[in-house]
Short mmCIF file of C-alpha atoms in Angstrom, two decimals:
data_model
loop_
_atom_site.label_atom_id
_atom_site.label_comp_id
_atom_site.label_asym_id
_atom_site.label_seq_id
_atom_site.Cartn_x
_atom_site.Cartn_y
_atom_site.Cartn_z
CA MET A 1 112.02 133.72 92.79
CA ASN A 2 111.98 133.62 96.58
CA GLU A 3 112.37 130.54 98.76
CA THR A 4 108.62 130.12 99.21
CA GLU A 5 108.10 129.95 95.45
CA VAL A 6 111.00 127.51 94.99
CA TRP A 7 109.48 125.00 97.41
CA LEU A 8 105.91 125.56 96.24
CA GLU A 9 106.93 124.97 92.64
CA GLN A 10 108.72 121.78 93.64
CA ALA A 11 105.56 120.62 95.43
CA ILE A 12 103.50 121.51 92.36
CA ARG A 13 105.80 119.44 90.11
CA MET A 14 105.46 116.48 92.49
CA ALA A 15 101.66 116.93 92.54
CA ARG A 16 101.49 117.05 88.75
CA GLU A 17 103.54 113.87 88.46
CA ASN A 18 101.40 112.17 91.09
CA ALA A 19 98.24 113.10 89.19
CA ALA A 20 99.77 111.82 85.95
CA ASN A 21 100.45 108.54 87.74
CA GLY A 22 96.75 108.25 88.58
CA ASP A 23 96.66 109.45 92.16
CA GLY A 24 95.45 112.71 93.73
CA PRO A 25 96.85 116.05 92.43
CA PHE A 26 98.53 117.02 95.71
CA ALA A 27 102.03 117.08 97.21
CA ALA A 28 103.64 118.64 100.28
CA ILE A 29 107.16 119.32 101.54
CA VAL A 30 108.47 120.02 105.05
CA VAL A 31 111.63 122.15 105.10
CA ARG A 32 113.99 122.85 107.99
CA ASN A 33 117.02 125.14 107.65
CA GLY A 34 116.77 125.05 103.88
CA GLU A 35 116.66 121.26 103.67
CA ILE A 36 113.80 118.86 102.99
CA VAL A 37 112.99 116.71 106.03
CA GLY A 38 109.73 115.23 104.79
CA THR A 39 107.69 114.89 101.61
CA GLY A 40 104.32 113.41 100.79
CA VAL A 41 102.10 112.87 97.77
CA ASN A 42 98.44 111.93 97.85
CA ARG A 43 98.06 108.12 97.93
CA VAL A 44 94.32 107.89 98.61
CA GLY A 45 93.50 106.05 95.40
CA SER A 46 96.49 103.75 95.14
CA GLU A 47 96.38 102.67 98.80
CA HIS A 48 92.59 102.88 99.33
CA ASP A 49 93.49 105.05 102.33
CA PRO A 50 91.38 108.18 102.84
CA THR A 51 93.95 109.48 105.36
CA ALA A 52 96.91 109.32 102.93
CA HIS A 53 96.93 113.04 102.14
CA ALA A 54 100.17 114.72 101.08
CA GLU A 55 100.42 117.09 104.06
CA LEU A 56 99.73 114.35 106.60
CA LEU A 57 102.35 112.05 105.04
CA ALA A 58 104.94 114.85 104.83
CA ILE A 59 104.35 115.75 108.51
CA ARG A 60 104.65 112.09 109.51
CA GLU A 61 107.90 111.63 107.59
CA ALA A 62 109.43 114.81 109.03
CA CYS A 63 108.46 113.93 112.60
CA THR A 64 109.68 110.34 112.48
CA ARG A 65 112.93 111.48 110.81
CA LEU A 66 113.53 114.22 113.41
CA GLY A 67 112.34 111.99 116.26
CA ARG A 68 109.86 114.52 117.63
CA THR A 69 106.26 115.56 117.14
CA ASP A 70 107.00 119.31 117.13
CA LEU A 71 107.80 120.96 113.79
CA SER A 72 107.90 124.57 115.03
CA ASP A 73 111.32 125.08 113.42
CA CYS A 74 110.02 123.82 110.06
CA THR A 75 107.88 125.22 107.24
CA LEU A 76 105.24 123.20 105.42
CA TYR A 77 104.70 123.85 101.70
CA ALA A 78 101.62 122.35 100.08
CA SER A 79 100.62 122.43 96.41
CA GLY A 80 96.96 122.80 97.39
CA GLU A 81 94.96 124.22 100.27
CA PRO A 82 94.99 121.81 103.26
CA CYS A 83 91.74 120.00 104.05
CA PRO A 84 90.31 119.99 107.60
CA MET A 85 91.99 116.67 108.45
CA CYS A 86 95.36 118.04 107.37
CA MET A 87 94.65 121.27 109.27
CA GLY A 88 94.21 119.09 112.36
CA ALA A 89 97.58 117.43 111.69
CA ILE A 90 99.10 120.90 111.20
CA TYR A 91 97.74 122.05 114.57
CA TRP A 92 99.25 119.00 116.28
CA ALA A 93 102.69 119.31 114.62
CA LYS A 94 102.75 123.12 114.83
CA PRO A 95 105.02 123.99 111.88
CA GLY A 96 106.35 127.55 112.16
CA ALA A 97 104.58 128.49 108.93
CA VAL A 98 102.39 126.92 106.27
CA TYR A 99 102.19 127.99 102.62
CA TYR A 100 99.97 126.64 99.90
CA ALA A 101 99.72 127.54 96.22
CA CYS A 102 96.27 126.66 94.92
CA SER A 103 93.11 127.35 96.89
CA LYS A 104 90.14 124.99 97.00
CA ALA A 105 88.08 127.59 95.14
CA GLU A 106 90.65 127.94 92.35
CA ALA A 107 90.89 124.14 91.92
CA ALA A 108 87.10 123.92 91.78
CA ASP A 109 86.61 126.85 89.39
CA ALA A 110 89.42 126.02 86.97
CA ALA A 111 89.31 122.22 86.89
CA GLY A 112 86.08 121.18 88.59
CA PHE A 113 87.94 119.56 91.44
CA PRO A 114 85.38 118.65 94.12
CA ASP A 115 85.59 119.72 97.77
CA PRO A 116 83.30 117.35 99.65
CA LEU A 117 84.47 118.75 102.98
CA GLY A 118 83.60 122.32 102.21
CA SER A 119 80.82 122.21 104.76
CA PHE A 120 82.98 120.56 107.44
CA TYR A 121 83.72 123.65 109.49
CA ALA A 122 80.11 124.77 109.39
CA GLU A 123 78.95 121.27 110.39
CA MET A 124 81.37 121.00 113.28
CA SER A 125 80.39 124.32 114.78
CA GLY A 126 76.72 123.35 114.67
CA PRO A 127 74.75 120.89 116.83
CA ALA A 128 75.87 117.22 116.75
CA GLU A 129 72.44 115.87 115.80
CA LYS A 130 72.36 117.98 112.61
CA ARG A 131 75.62 116.64 111.24
CA THR A 132 75.88 114.46 108.12
CA ILE A 133 77.72 111.86 110.17
CA ALA A 134 76.32 111.23 113.63
CA VAL A 135 79.03 111.21 116.31
CA ARG A 136 77.44 110.12 119.54
CA ARG A 137 78.71 109.83 123.08
CA HIS A 138 77.66 106.55 124.71
CA ASP A 139 78.45 105.69 128.29
CA ALA A 140 80.62 102.61 128.87
CA GLN A 141 82.20 100.87 131.83
CA GLY A 142 85.68 102.08 132.78
CA LYS A 143 85.75 104.93 130.28
CA LEU A 144 88.00 107.06 132.52
CA GLU A 145 90.46 104.29 133.37
CA PRO A 146 92.81 104.86 130.41
CA PHE A 147 93.18 108.46 131.54
CA PHE A 148 93.81 107.48 135.16
CA VAL A 149 96.55 105.10 133.97
CA TRP A 150 97.98 107.96 131.90
CA ALA A 151 97.86 110.37 134.88
CA SER A 152 99.59 107.91 137.22
CA ARG A 153 102.53 107.21 134.92
CA MET B 1 75.00 95.10 127.55
CA ASN B 2 74.24 96.18 123.99
CA GLU B 3 76.58 95.93 121.01
CA THR B 4 77.73 99.54 121.30
CA GLU B 5 78.86 98.96 124.88
CA VAL B 6 80.62 95.71 123.99
CA TRP B 7 82.78 97.42 121.36
CA LEU B 8 83.33 100.56 123.42
CA GLU B 9 84.48 98.50 126.39
CA GLN B 10 86.87 96.58 124.17
CA ALA B 11 88.27 99.88 122.88
CA ILE B 12 88.59 101.12 126.47
CA ARG B 13 90.54 98.00 127.47
CA MET B 14 92.88 98.52 124.51
CA ALA B 15 93.31 102.18 125.45
CA ARG B 16 94.10 101.32 129.07
CA GLU B 17 96.72 98.79 127.99
CA ASN B 18 98.21 101.28 125.54
CA ALA B 19 98.48 103.90 128.29
CA ALA B 20 100.08 101.33 130.61
CA ASN B 21 102.63 100.69 127.86
CA GLY B 22 103.55 104.38 127.86
CA ASP B 23 101.61 105.65 124.87
CA GLY B 24 98.45 107.75 124.60
CA PRO B 25 95.25 106.60 126.39
CA PHE B 26 93.21 106.06 123.21
CA ALA B 27 92.02 103.17 121.05
CA ALA B 28 89.48 102.74 118.25
CA ILE B 29 87.77 99.87 116.47
CA VAL B 30 86.00 99.70 113.08
CA VAL B 31 83.26 97.08 112.93
CA ARG B 32 81.41 95.74 109.86
CA ASN B 33 78.63 93.16 110.12
CA GLY B 34 79.63 92.34 113.70
CA GLU B 35 83.29 91.78 112.86
CA ILE B 36 86.35 93.91 113.47
CA VAL B 37 87.88 95.17 110.21
CA GLY B 38 90.31 97.70 111.71
CA THR B 39 91.82 98.69 115.04
CA GLY B 40 94.18 101.42 116.17
CA VAL B 41 95.86 102.60 119.33
CA ASN B 42 97.57 105.94 119.83
CA ARG B 43 101.25 105.72 118.77
CA VAL B 44 102.15 109.41 118.93
CA GLY B 45 104.81 109.00 121.62
CA SER B 46 106.37 105.74 120.54
CA GLU B 47 106.58 106.70 116.86
CA HIS B 48 107.11 110.47 117.28
CA ASP B 49 104.19 110.78 114.88
CA PRO B 50 101.57 113.43 115.73
CA THR B 51 99.21 111.89 113.18
CA ALA B 52 99.24 108.38 114.73
CA HIS B 53 95.88 108.73 116.47
CA ALA B 54 93.79 105.65 117.20
CA GLU B 55 90.81 106.62 115.02
CA LEU B 56 92.98 107.53 112.04
CA LEU B 57 94.93 104.25 112.26
CA ALA B 58 91.74 102.19 112.65
CA ILE B 59 90.19 103.90 109.61
CA ARG B 60 93.36 103.34 107.58
CA GLU B 61 93.49 99.65 108.51
CA ALA B 62 89.82 99.11 107.70
CA CYS B 63 90.06 100.86 104.33
CA THR B 64 93.22 99.09 103.19
CA ARG B 65 91.77 95.76 104.33
CA LEU B 66 88.45 96.35 102.53
CA GLY B 67 90.17 97.88 99.52
CA ARG B 68 88.04 101.02 99.49
CA THR B 69 87.97 104.47 101.06
CA ASP B 70 84.26 104.35 101.94
CA LEU B 71 83.27 102.93 105.33
CA SER B 72 79.58 103.76 105.17
CA ASP B 73 78.66 100.15 106.02
CA CYS B 74 80.90 100.24 109.12
CA THR B 75 80.71 101.71 112.62
CA LEU B 76 83.64 103.39 114.35
CA TYR B 77 83.97 102.96 118.12
CA ALA B 78 86.48 105.19 119.94
CA SER B 79 87.44 105.14 123.60
CA GLY B 80 87.69 108.94 123.63
CA GLU B 81 86.16 111.86 121.77
CA PRO B 82 87.75 112.28 118.32
CA CYS B 83 90.03 115.30 117.80
CA PRO B 84 89.56 117.65 114.82
CA MET B 85 92.14 115.75 112.72
CA CYS B 86 90.31 112.48 113.34
CA MET B 87 86.99 114.19 112.63
CA GLY B 88 88.44 115.13 109.24
CA ALA B 89 89.41 111.49 108.64
CA ILE B 90 85.89 110.46 109.70
CA TYR B 91 84.35 112.87 107.20
CA TRP B 92 86.51 111.43 104.41
CA ALA B 93 85.81 107.75 105.28
CA LYS B 94 82.13 108.37 106.12
CA PRO B 95 81.46 105.51 108.60
CA GLY B 96 77.74 104.91 109.02
CA ALA B 97 77.96 105.82 112.70
CA VAL B 98 80.56 106.90 115.25
CA TYR B 99 80.39 106.26 118.98
CA TYR B 100 82.83 107.41 121.66
CA ALA B 101 82.85 106.76 125.41
CA CYS B 102 84.77 109.52 127.16
CA SER B 103 84.37 113.17 126.22
CA LYS B 104 87.27 115.63 126.15
CA ALA B 105 85.69 117.47 129.08
CA GLU B 106 85.41 114.31 131.18
CA ALA B 107 89.05 113.37 130.49
CA ALA B 108 90.16 116.87 131.41
CA ASP B 109 88.03 117.14 134.55
CA ALA B 110 88.72 113.68 135.97
CA ALA B 111 92.35 113.14 134.99
CA GLY B 112 93.70 116.51 133.87
CA PHE B 113 94.15 115.29 130.31
CA PRO B 114 95.00 118.32 128.16
CA ASP B 115 93.11 119.31 125.00
CA PRO B 116 95.46 121.63 123.11
CA LEU B 117 93.12 121.68 120.12
CA GLY B 118 90.07 122.85 122.03
CA SER B 119 90.21 126.18 120.26
CA PHE B 120 90.68 124.64 116.82
CA TYR B 121 87.13 125.00 115.56
CA ALA B 122 86.89 128.56 116.81
CA GLU B 123 90.24 129.38 115.17
CA MET B 124 89.30 127.82 111.86
CA SER B 125 86.03 129.68 111.58
CA GLY B 126 87.78 132.98 112.25
CA PRO B 127 90.07 135.07 110.01
CA ALA B 128 93.33 133.40 108.83
CA GLU B 129 95.57 136.19 110.13
CA LYS B 130 94.30 135.70 113.68
CA ARG B 131 95.16 132.01 113.85
CA THR B 132 97.89 130.55 116.08
CA ILE B 133 99.49 128.97 113.01
CA ALA B 134 99.63 131.16 109.93
CA VAL B 135 98.42 129.33 106.83
CA ARG B 136 99.09 131.57 103.87
CA ARG B 137 98.27 131.31 100.20
CA HIS B 138 101.24 132.24 98.00
CA ASP B 139 101.06 132.36 94.23
CA ALA B 140 103.35 129.97 92.36
CA GLN B 141 103.95 129.01 88.74
CA GLY B 142 101.83 126.16 87.43
CA LYS B 143 99.65 125.86 90.51
CA LEU B 144 96.63 124.71 88.49
CA GLU B 145 98.52 122.17 86.38
CA PRO B 146 98.10 119.21 88.77
CA PHE B 147 94.34 119.74 88.64
CA PHE B 148 94.31 120.02 84.83
CA VAL B 149 96.23 116.71 84.67
CA TRP B 150 93.68 115.24 87.08
CA ALA B 151 90.74 116.56 84.98
CA SER B 152 92.15 115.16 81.73
CA ARG B 153 92.66 111.63 82.98
#
């Protein structure tokens, strides 16, 4: 069993336990130099927090522990395929590699697990007015000021 | 001044103050029935947390306060255009509407604010092996078990 499988199987065990405890069937681990620097399990149900996904929590824990937002010397292992929100977090933290065990399609086919964001990428690449959730730009006084303050720091 | 402008200008003031305090020039507000139920300001720098974006924090606060993950009876107001990670959070929480004041292009043109995720959507709709960050599926023992536990609850 190679290193990737060792960490993925640990994430899977954490995900199984989390599901047995009544929360989402997902877990993630961030590893650096063979050591765990961050873990996360899905807490959406227990905390009523739609952002409490395993990958996002594991990235947060690793970054705050290491004191930096860059995880390029780390690897992220996730029990399931990252959702678009977690992909965004992955792009910001830039782990050197990302591995996941179970794809969205496998989870759907084998256990009927829903993927309500399946259309997300298609939606986002299409026109704003055709999206399920309208995201509109609206002009407002001083909108550039925060950026000017940022630029003058 | 209509309601949208009132809330956007409040978010802009919060963003300007947050930038003056040394953190990112972004803030967001979740409003329900004319009352604020969640706010967030960018804490990426101060907390070394790449996931601490204003929109994500405002959504989290609103959901934990309301005790539910669905914000369809709320409106999200953001000082700047949401990034892909925050768009993912928006799709999960499903606010009834989303308004933002300053676009990514305006922030870049007027103040040189970088948008390192500009290519995200293009990357994600292309083949996995051509992405900046490799996200690989790797088979592992028991990968479906968390979902079977979930399905049998």
